[in-house]
């Protein structure tokens, strides 16, 4: 298993542009999480899904951020319009309810730079 | 609401010296505590969990409910321990994990 897959690995865009980040969770996992990592705030949970349904989106910073999970093997995080302060590393993680102690498996992350 | 605090952003120690990464939490119930680690150019991964009471790569962590702490310790630091360490908490039985802001451990040769 390749683990959690994220694309692209790096994204450089200009302010005002739409950005779409993609994630493929580990097969069989029923939870999917989107995190944002910055030096100042560490790792912040943005939103998570259970069985493709959004459960908690209280961490989504603004209406410019949206996330979808159309099926069990794919999720997107979209930022429209993007701003320089959105520059960060975005991680996707997955887990399954039957696992030990709620261990989460992380993807490699997408490094987003908004100019 | 639960909260995890890691007071040190950076901890530098010499090789062979003891290491203690501090973690304090606030949660009214019985939480599950974890330490995750991110080595350079690698994915964030689970290091250990308190319910397992295990030692991984020489690291241990004891849950102290009285002090609401879950400090990560290792008696003798190695260069390969240099990494970013995150303390994390989840309410028992739930999947949502709250992470601390992380501590970067730098082991000086």
Coordinates of C-alpha atoms in Angstrom, one line a residue:
Chain A
X1 CA 0.0 0.0 0.0
X2 CA 1.4 3.4 -1.0
X3 CA -0.2 5.0 2.0
X4 CA -2.1 8.3 1.8
X5 CA -1.4 10.0 -1.5
X6 CA -1.5 13.8 -2.0
X7 CA -1.2 15.9 -5.0
X8 CA 0.4 18.1 -6.0
X9 CA 3.4 18.0 -3.7
X10 CA 4.2 21.7 -4.3
X11 CA 1.9 24.4 -5.6
X12 CA 2.9 28.0 -6.3
X13 CA 0.1 30.4 -7.3
X14 CA -0.7 34.0 -7.3
X15 CA -3.1 35.7 -5.0
X16 CA -6.6 35.5 -6.2
X17 CA -6.2 32.2 -8.0
X18 CA -8.2 29.1 -7.2
X19 CA -6.2 26.2 -5.6
X20 CA -7.3 22.6 -5.4
X21 CA -5.5 20.1 -3.3
X22 CA -6.2 16.4 -3.7
X23 CA -6.0 13.4 -1.4
X24 CA -6.5 9.6 -1.7
X25 CA -6.8 7.9 1.7
X26 CA -5.7 4.4 2.5
X27 CA -8.1 1.8 1.2
X28 CA -10.5 0.7 3.9
X29 CA -10.1 3.8 6.1
X30 CA -13.4 5.5 6.9
X31 CA -12.1 8.7 8.4
X32 CA -10.3 11.4 6.4
X33 CA -8.7 14.6 7.9
X34 CA -7.3 17.8 6.4
X35 CA -4.7 19.7 8.4
X36 CA -2.7 22.9 7.9
X37 CA 0.8 23.2 9.3
X38 CA 2.5 26.6 9.9
X39 CA 5.4 27.6 12.0
X40 CA 3.3 29.8 14.2
X41 CA 0.3 27.6 14.8
X42 CA 1.6 24.1 14.3
X43 CA -0.8 21.5 13.0
X44 CA -4.4 22.7 12.8
X45 CA -7.3 20.5 11.9
X46 CA -9.4 22.1 9.2
X47 CA -12.1 19.5 8.6
X48 CA -12.7 15.7 8.8
X49 CA -15.0 13.2 7.2
X50 CA -16.5 9.9 8.3
X51 CA -17.7 7.6 5.5
X52 CA -17.5 10.6 3.1
X53 CA -19.7 12.8 5.2
X54 CA -18.2 16.0 6.7
X55 CA -18.4 15.7 10.5
X56 CA -16.6 18.8 11.8
X57 CA -15.6 21.8 9.7
X58 CA -15.1 24.2 12.6
X59 CA -11.4 24.5 11.7
X60 CA -12.0 25.8 8.2
X61 CA -10.7 29.4 8.5
X62 CA -13.1 31.2 6.1
X63 CA -15.6 30.7 3.4
X64 CA -12.8 30.8 0.9
X65 CA -12.0 27.2 2.0
X66 CA -14.1 24.3 1.0
X67 CA -13.7 20.5 1.1
X68 CA -15.4 17.6 -0.5
X69 CA -15.3 13.8 -0.4
X70 CA -17.3 12.5 -3.3
X71 CA -16.3 8.9 -2.7
X72 CA -14.3 6.8 -0.3
X73 CA -11.1 7.1 -2.2
X74 CA -10.9 10.8 -3.0
X75 CA -11.1 14.2 -1.3
X76 CA -10.4 17.7 -2.3
X77 CA -9.6 20.9 -0.4
X78 CA -10.2 24.0 -2.4
X79 CA -9.2 27.6 -1.7
X80 CA -10.9 30.3 -3.7
X81 CA -9.6 33.0 -3.9
X82 CA -6.2 32.2 -2.4
X83 CA -4.3 34.8 -0.3
X84 CA -0.6 34.9 0.8
X85 CA -1.6 34.1 4.3
X86 CA -2.8 30.7 3.1
X87 CA 0.8 29.7 2.4
X88 CA 1.4 26.6 4.5
X89 CA 1.8 22.8 4.2
X90 CA -1.5 21.0 3.9
X91 CA -1.7 17.5 5.1
X92 CA -4.3 14.8 4.5
X93 CA -4.6 11.9 7.0
X94 CA -6.8 8.9 7.2
X95 CA -7.8 6.4 9.9
X96 CA -10.3 3.7 10.6
X97 CA -12.6 3.2 13.6
X98 CA -11.4 -0.3 14.2
X99 CA -7.8 0.7 14.5
X100 CA -5.7 0.8 17.7
X101 CA -6.0 4.1 19.6
X102 CA -7.2 6.2 16.7
X103 CA -3.8 6.2 14.9
X104 CA -3.8 8.5 11.9
X105 CA -1.8 7.9 8.8
X106 CA -0.5 11.0 7.1
X107 CA 0.2 11.9 3.5
X108 CA 3.4 13.6 2.4
X109 CA 1.7 17.0 2.4
X110 CA 1.3 19.7 -0.2
X111 CA 3.4 22.8 0.2
X112 CA 1.4 25.8 -0.9
X113 CA 2.9 29.2 -1.7
X114 CA 0.6 32.0 -2.6
X115 CA 2.5 35.0 -4.0
Chain B
X1 CA -12.9 21.6 24.6
X2 CA -9.6 19.9 24.7
X3 CA -6.3 21.6 24.4
X4 CA -2.7 20.5 24.1
X5 CA 0.3 22.7 25.0
X6 CA 3.9 22.2 24.1
X7 CA 5.7 25.1 25.7
X8 CA 9.0 24.7 23.8
X9 CA 9.2 25.4 20.0
X10 CA 12.9 24.4 19.9
X11 CA 14.9 22.1 22.2
X12 CA 18.6 21.6 21.6
X13 CA 20.5 18.9 23.5
X14 CA 23.9 17.3 23.0
X15 CA 24.2 13.7 21.9
X16 CA 24.1 11.4 24.8
X17 CA 22.3 13.9 27.0
X18 CA 18.8 13.2 28.4
X19 CA 15.8 14.5 26.6
X20 CA 12.4 15.6 27.9
X21 CA 9.8 17.1 25.6
X22 CA 7.0 18.7 27.6
X23 CA 3.3 18.3 26.9
X24 CA 0.4 19.4 29.0
X25 CA -3.2 19.0 28.2
X26 CA -6.6 20.1 29.3
X27 CA -9.6 17.8 29.0
X28 CA -12.3 17.1 31.5
X29 CA -12.7 13.4 30.7
X30 CA -10.3 10.5 30.1
X31 CA -8.3 11.3 27.0
X32 CA -6.0 9.2 24.9
X33 CA -2.6 10.7 24.4
X34 CA -0.1 10.3 21.6
X35 CA 3.3 11.4 20.4
X36 CA 3.8 11.9 16.7
X37 CA 7.1 12.5 15.0
X38 CA 8.1 14.0 11.7
X39 CA 11.7 13.4 10.6
X40 CA 13.2 15.5 7.9
X41 CA 11.6 14.7 4.5
X42 CA 9.4 12.0 6.0
X43 CA 5.7 11.8 6.8
X44 CA 4.3 12.6 10.2
X45 CA 3.9 9.3 11.9
X46 CA 2.8 7.9 15.2
X47 CA 5.7 7.4 17.7
X48 CA 3.8 6.0 20.7
X49 CA 0.5 6.1 22.5
X50 CA -0.1 6.1 26.3
X51 CA -2.4 3.1 26.3
X52 CA 0.3 0.9 25.0
X53 CA 2.8 1.8 27.7
X54 CA 5.6 1.0 25.3
X55 CA 9.1 2.2 24.6
X56 CA 9.8 3.1 21.0
X57 CA 13.3 4.0 19.8
X58 CA 14.2 4.5 23.5
X59 CA 11.4 7.0 24.1
X60 CA 8.8 6.6 26.8
X61 CA 5.9 8.8 28.0
X62 CA 3.9 8.5 31.1
X63 CA 0.5 9.9 31.5
X64 CA 0.2 12.0 34.7
X65 CA -3.4 12.7 35.2
X66 CA -2.8 14.8 38.4
X67 CA -0.5 17.2 36.5
X68 CA -2.3 16.6 33.2
X69 CA 1.0 16.0 31.5
X70 CA 2.4 13.5 29.0
X71 CA 6.1 14.3 28.7
X72 CA 8.2 12.4 26.2
X73 CA 11.6 11.2 27.6
X74 CA 14.7 9.5 26.4
X75 CA 17.8 8.9 28.6
X76 CA 20.4 9.4 25.9
X77 CA 19.7 11.4 22.8
X78 CA 20.9 10.3 19.4
X79 CA 21.5 12.4 16.3
X80 CA 18.8 10.5 14.5
X81 CA 16.3 11.7 17.1
X82 CA 16.4 15.2 15.6
X83 CA 12.9 15.8 14.3
X84 CA 9.7 17.6 15.0
X85 CA 7.6 16.1 17.7
X86 CA 3.9 16.7 18.2
X87 CA 1.9 15.8 21.3
X88 CA -1.8 14.9 20.5
X89 CA -5.0 14.1 22.4
X90 CA -8.3 12.5 21.5
X91 CA -11.3 11.9 23.7
X92 CA -11.6 8.2 24.3
X93 CA -13.4 6.5 21.5
X94 CA -13.4 9.5 19.2
X95 CA -11.4 10.0 16.0
X96 CA -10.8 13.7 16.2
X97 CA -7.3 14.4 17.3
X98 CA -6.1 17.7 18.7
X99 CA -2.4 18.4 18.2
X100 CA 0.0 20.7 20.1
X101 CA 2.1 23.2 18.2
X102 CA 5.1 21.0 18.1
X103 CA 8.6 21.0 19.4
X104 CA 11.6 20.8 17.2
X105 CA 14.3 18.6 18.8
X106 CA 17.8 19.3 17.7
X107 CA 20.5 16.9 18.8
X108 CA 24.0 18.4 18.6
X109 CA 26.8 16.0 17.7

